[in-house]
CSV table of C-alpha atoms in Angstrom, one decimal:
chain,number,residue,atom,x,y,z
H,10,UNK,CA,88.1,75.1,40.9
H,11,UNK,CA,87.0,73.4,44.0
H,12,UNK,CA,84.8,70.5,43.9
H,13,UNK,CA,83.9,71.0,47.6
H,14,UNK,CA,83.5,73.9,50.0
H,15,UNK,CA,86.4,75.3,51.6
H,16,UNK,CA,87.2,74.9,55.6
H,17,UNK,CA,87.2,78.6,57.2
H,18,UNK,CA,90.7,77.7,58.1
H,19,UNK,CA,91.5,77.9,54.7
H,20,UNK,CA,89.5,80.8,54.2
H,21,UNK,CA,91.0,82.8,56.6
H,22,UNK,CA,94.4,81.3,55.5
H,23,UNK,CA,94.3,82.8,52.0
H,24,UNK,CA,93.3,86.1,53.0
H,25,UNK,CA,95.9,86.3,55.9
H,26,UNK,CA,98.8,85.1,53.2
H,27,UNK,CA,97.7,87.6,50.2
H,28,UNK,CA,97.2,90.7,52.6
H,29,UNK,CA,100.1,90.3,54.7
H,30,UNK,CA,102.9,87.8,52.3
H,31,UNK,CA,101.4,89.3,49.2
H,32,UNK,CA,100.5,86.0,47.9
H,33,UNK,CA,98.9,86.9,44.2
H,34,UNK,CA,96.4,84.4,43.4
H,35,UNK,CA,94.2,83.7,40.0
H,36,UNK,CA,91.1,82.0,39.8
H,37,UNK,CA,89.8,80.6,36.7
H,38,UNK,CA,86.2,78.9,36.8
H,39,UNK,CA,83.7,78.0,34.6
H,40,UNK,CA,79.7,78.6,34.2
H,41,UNK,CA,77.6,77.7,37.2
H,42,UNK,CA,73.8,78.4,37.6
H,43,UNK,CA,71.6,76.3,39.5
H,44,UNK,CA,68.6,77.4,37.0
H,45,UNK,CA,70.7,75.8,33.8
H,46,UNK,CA,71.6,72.7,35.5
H,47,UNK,CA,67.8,71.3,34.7
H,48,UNK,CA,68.4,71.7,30.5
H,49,UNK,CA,71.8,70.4,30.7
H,50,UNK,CA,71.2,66.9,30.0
H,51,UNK,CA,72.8,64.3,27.5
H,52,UNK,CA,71.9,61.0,26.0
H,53,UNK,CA,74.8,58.4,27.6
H,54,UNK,CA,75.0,55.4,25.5
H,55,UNK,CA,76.8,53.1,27.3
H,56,UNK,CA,73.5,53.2,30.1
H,57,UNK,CA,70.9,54.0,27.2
H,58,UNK,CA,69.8,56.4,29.5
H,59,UNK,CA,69.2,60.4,29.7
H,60,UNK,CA,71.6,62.1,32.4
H,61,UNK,CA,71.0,65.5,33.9
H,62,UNK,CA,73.9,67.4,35.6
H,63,UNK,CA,74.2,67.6,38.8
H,64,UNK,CA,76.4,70.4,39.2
H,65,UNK,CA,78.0,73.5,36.5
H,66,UNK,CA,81.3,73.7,35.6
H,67,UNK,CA,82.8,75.2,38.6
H,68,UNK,CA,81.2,75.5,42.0
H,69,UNK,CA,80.9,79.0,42.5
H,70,UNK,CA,79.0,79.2,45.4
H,71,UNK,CA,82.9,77.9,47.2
H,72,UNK,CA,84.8,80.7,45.1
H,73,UNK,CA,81.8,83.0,46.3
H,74,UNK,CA,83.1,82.1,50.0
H,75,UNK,CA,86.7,82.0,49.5
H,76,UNK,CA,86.8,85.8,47.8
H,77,UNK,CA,84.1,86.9,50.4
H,78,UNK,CA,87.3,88.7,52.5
H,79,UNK,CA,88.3,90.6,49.4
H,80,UNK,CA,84.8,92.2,48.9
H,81,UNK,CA,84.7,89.8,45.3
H,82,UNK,CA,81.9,88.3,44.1
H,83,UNK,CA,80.7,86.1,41.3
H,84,UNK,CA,77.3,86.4,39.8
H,85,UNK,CA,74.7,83.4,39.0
H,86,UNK,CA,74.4,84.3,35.5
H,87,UNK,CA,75.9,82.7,32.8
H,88,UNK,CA,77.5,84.8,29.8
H,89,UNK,CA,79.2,83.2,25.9
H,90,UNK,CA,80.3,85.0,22.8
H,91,UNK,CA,83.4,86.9,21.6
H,92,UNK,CA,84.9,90.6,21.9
H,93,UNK,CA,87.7,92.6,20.8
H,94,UNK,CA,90.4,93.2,22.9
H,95,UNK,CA,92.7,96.3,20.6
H,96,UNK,CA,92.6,94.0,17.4
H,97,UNK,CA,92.5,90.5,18.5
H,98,UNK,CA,89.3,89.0,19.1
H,99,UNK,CA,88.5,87.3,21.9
H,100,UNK,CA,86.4,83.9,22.5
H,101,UNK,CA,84.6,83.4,25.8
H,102,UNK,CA,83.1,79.9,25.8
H,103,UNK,CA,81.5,80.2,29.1
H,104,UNK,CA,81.4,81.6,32.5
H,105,UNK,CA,80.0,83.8,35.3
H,106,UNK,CA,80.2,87.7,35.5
H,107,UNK,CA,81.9,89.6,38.1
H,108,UNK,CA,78.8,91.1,40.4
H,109,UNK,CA,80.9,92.6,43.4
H,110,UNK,CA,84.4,94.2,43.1
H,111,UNK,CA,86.0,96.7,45.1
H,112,UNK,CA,88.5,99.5,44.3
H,113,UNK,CA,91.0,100.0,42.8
H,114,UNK,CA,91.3,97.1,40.8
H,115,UNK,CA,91.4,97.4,37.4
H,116,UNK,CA,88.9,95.5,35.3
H,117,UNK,CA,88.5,94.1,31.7
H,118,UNK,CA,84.9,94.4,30.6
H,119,UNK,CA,83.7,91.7,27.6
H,120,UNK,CA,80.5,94.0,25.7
H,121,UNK,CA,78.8,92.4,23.5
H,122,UNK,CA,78.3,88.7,25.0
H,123,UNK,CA,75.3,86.9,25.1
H,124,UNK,CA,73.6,85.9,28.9
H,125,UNK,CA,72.4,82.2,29.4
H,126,UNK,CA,69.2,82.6,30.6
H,127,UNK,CA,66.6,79.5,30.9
H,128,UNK,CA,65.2,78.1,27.1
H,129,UNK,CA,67.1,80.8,25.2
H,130,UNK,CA,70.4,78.6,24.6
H,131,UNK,CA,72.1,81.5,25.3
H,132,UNK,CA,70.8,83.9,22.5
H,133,UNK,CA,69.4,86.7,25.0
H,134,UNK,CA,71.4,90.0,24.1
H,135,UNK,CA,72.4,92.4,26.7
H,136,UNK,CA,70.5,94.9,28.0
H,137,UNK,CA,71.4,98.4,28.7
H,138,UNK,CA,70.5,101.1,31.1
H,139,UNK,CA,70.4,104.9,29.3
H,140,UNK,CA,73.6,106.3,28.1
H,141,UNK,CA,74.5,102.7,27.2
H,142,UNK,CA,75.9,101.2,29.6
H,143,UNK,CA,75.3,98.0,30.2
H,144,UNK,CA,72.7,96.7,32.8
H,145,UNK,CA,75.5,94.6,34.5
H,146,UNK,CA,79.0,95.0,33.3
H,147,UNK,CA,80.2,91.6,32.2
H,148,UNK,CA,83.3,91.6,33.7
H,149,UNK,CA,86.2,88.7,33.4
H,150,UNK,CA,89.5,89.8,34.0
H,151,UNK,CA,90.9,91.1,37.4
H,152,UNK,CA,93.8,92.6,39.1
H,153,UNK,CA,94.8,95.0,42.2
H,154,UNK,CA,97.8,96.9,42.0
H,155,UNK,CA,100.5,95.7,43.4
H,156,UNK,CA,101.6,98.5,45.2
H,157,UNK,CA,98.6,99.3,47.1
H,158,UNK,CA,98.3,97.2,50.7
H,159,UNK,CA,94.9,98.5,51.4
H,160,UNK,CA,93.8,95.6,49.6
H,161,UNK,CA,94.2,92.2,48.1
């Protein structure tokens, strides 16, 4: 997770190594959402004063820009809860959703969190379109086949 945007040399570095070395790469981030930073606040007792954040978790806006090349993107909005992956349920603590993703990568959709959204604490439940499916799929894990050069 960067704490500063990246150069476009770096940029364009990344996208040269994974399309033409095969470089795989991971990214793992936390929330970010420029509308939650104003109730995320604490009571600091060393200054006896009330701090407000100044930034989320991660800085997705620089992940935005690095996956840009790769047709990825990262949504604003902030999902939490658990789901069941076969029999074993997974906890999600925090994070962004997957808004732009290109084929054929294969995708692991989390139904049933709860968005973030401001003065709900994170208690609004997902909406759905008809037939279902969800308004936006929540989407957190990622991969391309490795045999397919078209893409990342």
């Amino acid at each position: 997770d960067p704490e500063e945007e990246f150069f476009a040399e770096e940029v364009l570095k990344l996208e040269r190594d994974v399309r033409e070395t095969r470089l795989s790469v991971i990214v793992l981030a936390d929330w970010y959402s420029s509308e939650a930073l104003d109730e995320v606040q604490f009571f600091d007792d060393n200054t006896r004063s009330t701090w407000v954040a100044v930034t989320g978790g991660s800085n997705i806006p620089a992940l935005n820009d690095l996956l840009a090349p790769f047709d990825i993107a990262l949504s604003g909005k902030i999902f939490h809860g658990q789901w069941k992956v076969g029999k074993e349920v997974v906890a999600f603590k925090s994070g962004n959703s997957i808004l732009g993703f290109p084929g054929p990568g294969y995708l692991v959709a989390g139904r049933g969190l709860k968005e973030y959204t401001k003065g709900s604490k994170g208690n609004k439940k997902q909406q759905k379109l008809r037939g279902g499916e969800p308004a936006e799929k929540k989407i957190w894990g990622t991969a391309f086949r490795s045999n397919d050069s078209r893409r990342a």
